[in-house]
């Protein structure tokens, strides 16, 4: 749906060819979500079918320019007014991977978390460098430069949140492992203190979470303060 409304928003500036729409979409988003030209023309066909856009003049060889209709402007305005629906989140591959890995024999969940955290922090560092470049020389001035900066900052915040979530997952798995009763040695009675251990673990739950937050901040900032 974001491609549909993204193209409508660009057409609201004036008639454009499909190739122009593709280039401007990627310019606005810093090619974070690259489009292939087939996606563009498929979306344009659907928008024309729904009477949200229409051809603008004659074809120029194989290319057709399009312009937004009044219906398209009304739908675009409604899209801007409505919040993005978060009650039906898209599938998250990392969350699915961890959900499948937990309890699966032979799968090292801790290693999965460590590998992902390394990748996520590396990506966040790359985004941060790009942001520094975008702010160099007085900062962004054009609408396209500001749009790209906003996208970059969203990527940075998302990576930061993912790193903190991975730290939380690691801490939670460690607590769960600590609660499992140890196997009694041969010739001894089972230790009947599991409930006491669980109670103590629950008492320290908040302390663990506070440590998670502090540790995540240290990982992300490299130990520096703002």
CSV table of C-alpha atoms in Angstrom, one decimal:
chain,number,residue,atom,x,y,z
A,1,UNK,CA,0.0,0.0,0.0
A,2,UNK,CA,2.9,2.4,0.7
A,3,UNK,CA,4.0,2.2,-3.0
A,4,UNK,CA,0.5,3.0,-4.1
A,5,UNK,CA,0.2,6.1,-2.0
A,6,UNK,CA,3.8,7.1,-2.5
A,7,UNK,CA,3.2,7.3,-6.3
A,8,UNK,CA,0.0,9.2,-5.7
A,9,UNK,CA,1.9,11.7,-3.5
A,10,UNK,CA,4.5,12.2,-6.3
A,11,UNK,CA,1.8,12.6,-8.9
A,12,UNK,CA,0.2,15.3,-6.8
A,13,UNK,CA,3.2,17.5,-7.7
A,14,UNK,CA,2.4,17.1,-11.4
A,15,UNK,CA,2.2,14.6,-14.3
A,16,UNK,CA,5.1,12.2,-14.6
A,17,UNK,CA,6.3,9.1,-16.5
A,18,UNK,CA,6.7,5.8,-14.7
A,19,UNK,CA,10.5,6.1,-14.9
A,20,UNK,CA,10.3,9.6,-13.3
A,21,UNK,CA,8.2,8.2,-10.5
A,22,UNK,CA,10.6,5.4,-9.8
A,23,UNK,CA,13.6,7.8,-9.7
A,24,UNK,CA,11.8,10.3,-7.4
A,25,UNK,CA,10.5,7.7,-5.0
A,26,UNK,CA,14.0,6.3,-4.6
A,27,UNK,CA,15.5,9.8,-4.2
A,28,UNK,CA,13.0,10.6,-1.5
A,29,UNK,CA,13.8,7.4,0.4
A,30,UNK,CA,17.5,7.2,-0.3
A,31,UNK,CA,16.9,4.0,-2.3
A,32,UNK,CA,16.2,2.3,1.0
A,33,UNK,CA,13.2,0.5,-0.6
A,34,UNK,CA,14.2,0.3,-4.3
A,35,UNK,CA,11.5,-0.2,-6.8
A,36,UNK,CA,11.7,-2.1,-10.0
A,37,UNK,CA,10.0,-0.5,-13.0
A,38,UNK,CA,7.6,-3.5,-13.2
A,39,UNK,CA,6.3,-2.6,-9.7
A,40,UNK,CA,5.8,1.0,-10.8
A,41,UNK,CA,3.8,0.2,-13.9
A,42,UNK,CA,1.7,-2.5,-12.2
A,43,UNK,CA,0.8,0.0,-9.5
A,44,UNK,CA,0.0,2.7,-12.1
A,45,UNK,CA,-2.3,0.3,-13.9
A,46,UNK,CA,-4.2,-0.4,-10.7
A,47,UNK,CA,-4.4,3.3,-9.8
A,48,UNK,CA,-5.8,4.0,-13.3
A,49,UNK,CA,-8.3,1.1,-12.9
A,50,UNK,CA,-9.5,2.6,-9.6
A,51,UNK,CA,-9.9,6.1,-11.3
A,52,UNK,CA,-7.3,7.6,-9.0
A,53,UNK,CA,-5.0,8.6,-11.9
A,54,UNK,CA,-5.5,9.1,-15.7
A,55,UNK,CA,-3.3,9.4,-18.8
A,56,UNK,CA,-1.9,12.9,-19.3
A,57,UNK,CA,-1.7,13.5,-23.1
A,58,UNK,CA,-0.5,11.1,-25.8
A,59,UNK,CA,2.1,8.4,-25.4
A,60,UNK,CA,5.7,9.4,-25.9
A,61,UNK,CA,6.9,6.3,-27.7
A,62,UNK,CA,6.4,3.5,-25.2
A,63,UNK,CA,6.0,5.8,-22.2
A,64,UNK,CA,2.8,7.2,-20.9
A,65,UNK,CA,2.6,10.2,-18.5
A,66,UNK,CA,0.0,10.1,-15.8
A,67,UNK,CA,-1.7,12.7,-13.6
A,68,UNK,CA,-3.7,12.4,-10.4
A,69,UNK,CA,-7.5,12.8,-10.5
A,70,UNK,CA,-9.8,14.5,-8.0
A,71,UNK,CA,-10.7,11.0,-6.6
A,72,UNK,CA,-6.9,10.4,-6.3
A,73,UNK,CA,-6.4,13.6,-4.4
A,74,UNK,CA,-9.3,12.8,-2.0
A,75,UNK,CA,-7.8,9.3,-1.3
A,76,UNK,CA,-4.3,10.8,-0.8
A,77,UNK,CA,-5.7,13.3,1.6
A,78,UNK,CA,-7.4,10.5,3.6
A,79,UNK,CA,-4.2,8.5,3.7
A,80,UNK,CA,-2.3,11.5,5.2
A,81,UNK,CA,-5.1,11.9,7.8
A,82,UNK,CA,-5.2,8.3,8.9
A,83,UNK,CA,-2.6,6.8,11.2
A,84,UNK,CA,-0.6,3.8,10.0
A,85,UNK,CA,-2.3,0.7,11.3
A,86,UNK,CA,-0.1,-1.1,13.9
A,87,UNK,CA,-2.8,-3.6,15.1
A,88,UNK,CA,-1.9,-6.0,12.2
A,89,UNK,CA,1.9,-5.8,12.1
A,90,UNK,CA,3.8,-7.3,9.1
A,91,UNK,CA,5.7,-10.5,9.6
A,92,UNK,CA,9.0,-10.0,11.2
A,93,UNK,CA,11.6,-12.6,10.1
A,94,UNK,CA,13.8,-12.2,13.2
A,95,UNK,CA,10.9,-12.6,15.7
A,96,UNK,CA,9.7,-15.7,13.7
A,97,UNK,CA,13.2,-17.1,13.7
A,98,UNK,CA,13.6,-16.8,17.5
A,99,UNK,CA,10.1,-18.1,18.1
A,100,UNK,CA,10.9,-21.2,16.1
A,101,UNK,CA,14.4,-21.6,17.6
A,102,UNK,CA,13.3,-21.6,21.3
A,103,UNK,CA,13.0,-25.1,22.5
A,104,UNK,CA,14.3,-26.7,19.2
A,105,UNK,CA,16.9,-29.3,20.0
A,106,UNK,CA,20.3,-28.6,18.5
A,107,UNK,CA,19.6,-24.9,17.9
A,108,UNK,CA,21.8,-22.4,19.8
A,109,UNK,CA,19.4,-19.5,20.4
A,110,UNK,CA,22.1,-17.5,22.2
A,111,UNK,CA,24.4,-17.7,19.1
A,112,UNK,CA,21.5,-16.5,16.9
A,113,UNK,CA,21.0,-13.5,19.2
A,114,UNK,CA,24.7,-12.7,19.3
A,115,UNK,CA,25.0,-12.9,15.5
A,116,UNK,CA,22.0,-10.8,14.9
A,117,UNK,CA,23.0,-8.2,17.5
A,118,UNK,CA,26.4,-7.8,15.8
A,119,UNK,CA,24.7,-7.3,12.4
A,120,UNK,CA,22.1,-4.9,13.8
A,121,UNK,CA,24.7,-2.7,15.5
A,122,UNK,CA,26.9,-2.7,12.4
A,123,UNK,CA,23.9,-1.5,10.3
A,124,UNK,CA,23.1,1.2,12.9
A,125,UNK,CA,26.7,2.4,12.7
A,126,UNK,CA,26.4,2.6,8.9
A,127,UNK,CA,23.1,4.5,9.1
A,128,UNK,CA,24.7,6.9,11.7
A,129,UNK,CA,27.6,7.6,9.3
A,130,UNK,CA,25.1,8.4,6.5
A,131,UNK,CA,23.2,10.7,8.8
A,132,UNK,CA,26.5,12.5,9.7
A,133,UNK,CA,27.1,13.0,6.0
A,134,UNK,CA,23.6,14.3,5.4
A,135,UNK,CA,24.1,16.8,8.2
A,136,UNK,CA,27.5,18.0,7.0
A,137,UNK,CA,27.8,21.4,5.4
A,138,UNK,CA,24.9,23.0,7.2
A,139,UNK,CA,22.4,20.2,7.0
A,140,UNK,CA,19.6,19.3,4.5
A,141,UNK,CA,18.0,22.1,2.6
A,142,UNK,CA,15.8,20.6,-0.1
A,143,UNK,CA,12.6,18.6,0.5
A,144,UNK,CA,14.3,15.5,-0.9
A,145,UNK,CA,17.3,15.9,1.5
A,146,UNK,CA,15.0,16.3,4.5
A,147,UNK,CA,12.9,13.3,3.5
A,148,UNK,CA,16.0,11.1,3.2
A,149,UNK,CA,17.2,12.3,6.7
A,150,UNK,CA,13.8,11.4,8.2
A,151,UNK,CA,14.1,7.9,6.7
A,152,UNK,CA,17.6,7.5,7.9
A,153,UNK,CA,16.6,8.5,11.5
A,154,UNK,CA,13.7,6.0,11.4
A,155,UNK,CA,16.2,3.2,10.4
A,156,UNK,CA,18.6,4.3,13.3
A,157,UNK,CA,15.8,4.2,15.9
A,158,UNK,CA,14.5,0.9,14.6
A,159,UNK,CA,18.0,-0.7,14.8
A,160,UNK,CA,18.4,0.7,18.3
A,161,UNK,CA,15.1,-0.8,19.4
A,162,UNK,CA,16.0,-4.1,17.9
A,163,UNK,CA,19.4,-4.2,19.7
A,164,UNK,CA,17.6,-3.5,23.0
A,165,UNK,CA,15.0,-6.2,22.3
A,166,UNK,CA,17.8,-8.7,21.5
A,167,UNK,CA,19.5,-7.9,24.9
A,168,UNK,CA,16.1,-8.4,26.6
A,169,UNK,CA,15.7,-11.7,24.8
A,170,UNK,CA,19.1,-12.9,25.9
A,171,UNK,CA,18.5,-11.9,29.5
A,172,UNK,CA,15.1,-13.6,29.6
A,173,UNK,CA,16.5,-16.8,28.2
A,174,UNK,CA,19.2,-16.7,30.9
A,175,UNK,CA,16.6,-16.3,33.6
A,176,UNK,CA,14.5,-19.2,32.2
A,177,UNK,CA,17.6,-21.4,32.1
A,178,UNK,CA,18.4,-20.5,35.7
A,179,UNK,CA,15.0,-21.6,36.9
A,180,UNK,CA,15.2,-25.1,35.5
A,181,UNK,CA,15.9,-27.5,38.4
A,182,UNK,CA,19.3,-29.2,38.2
A,183,UNK,CA,19.2,-33.0,37.7
A,184,UNK,CA,19.8,-34.8,41.0
A,185,UNK,CA,23.0,-36.8,41.2
A,186,UNK,CA,22.7,-40.6,41.6
A,187,UNK,CA,21.9,-41.5,45.2
A,188,UNK,CA,20.8,-38.1,46.3
A,189,UNK,CA,17.3,-36.6,46.8
A,190,UNK,CA,16.0,-33.9,44.4
A,191,UNK,CA,16.6,-30.4,45.7
A,192,UNK,CA,13.2,-29.0,46.7
A,193,UNK,CA,14.2,-25.4,46.5
A,194,UNK,CA,13.0,-24.7,42.9
A,195,UNK,CA,10.1,-22.6,44.1
A,196,UNK,CA,12.4,-20.5,46.3
A,197,UNK,CA,14.7,-19.9,43.3
A,198,UNK,CA,11.7,-18.8,41.2
A,199,UNK,CA,10.6,-16.3,43.8
A,200,UNK,CA,14.1,-14.8,44.1
A,201,UNK,CA,14.3,-14.6,40.3
A,202,UNK,CA,11.0,-12.8,40.1
A,203,UNK,CA,12.2,-10.3,42.8
A,204,UNK,CA,15.2,-9.5,40.6
A,205,UNK,CA,13.3,-9.3,37.4
A,206,UNK,CA,13.1,-5.5,37.4
A,207,UNK,CA,16.8,-5.3,38.2
A,208,UNK,CA,17.7,-7.5,35.3
A,209,UNK,CA,15.6,-5.4,32.9
A,210,UNK,CA,17.2,-2.2,34.2
A,211,UNK,CA,20.6,-3.8,33.5
A,212,UNK,CA,19.3,-4.8,30.0
A,213,UNK,CA,18.6,-1.1,29.3
A,214,UNK,CA,21.9,0.1,30.6
A,215,UNK,CA,23.8,-2.5,28.7
A,216,UNK,CA,22.0,-1.8,25.5
A,217,UNK,CA,22.8,1.9,25.8
A,218,UNK,CA,26.4,1.1,26.4
A,219,UNK,CA,26.5,-1.2,23.3
A,220,UNK,CA,24.8,1.4,21.1
A,221,UNK,CA,26.8,4.5,22.3
A,222,UNK,CA,30.1,2.8,22.8
A,223,UNK,CA,30.0,3.9,26.5
A,224,UNK,CA,29.7,7.6,25.7
A,225,UNK,CA,27.0,10.0,27.0
A,226,UNK,CA,25.1,12.5,25.0
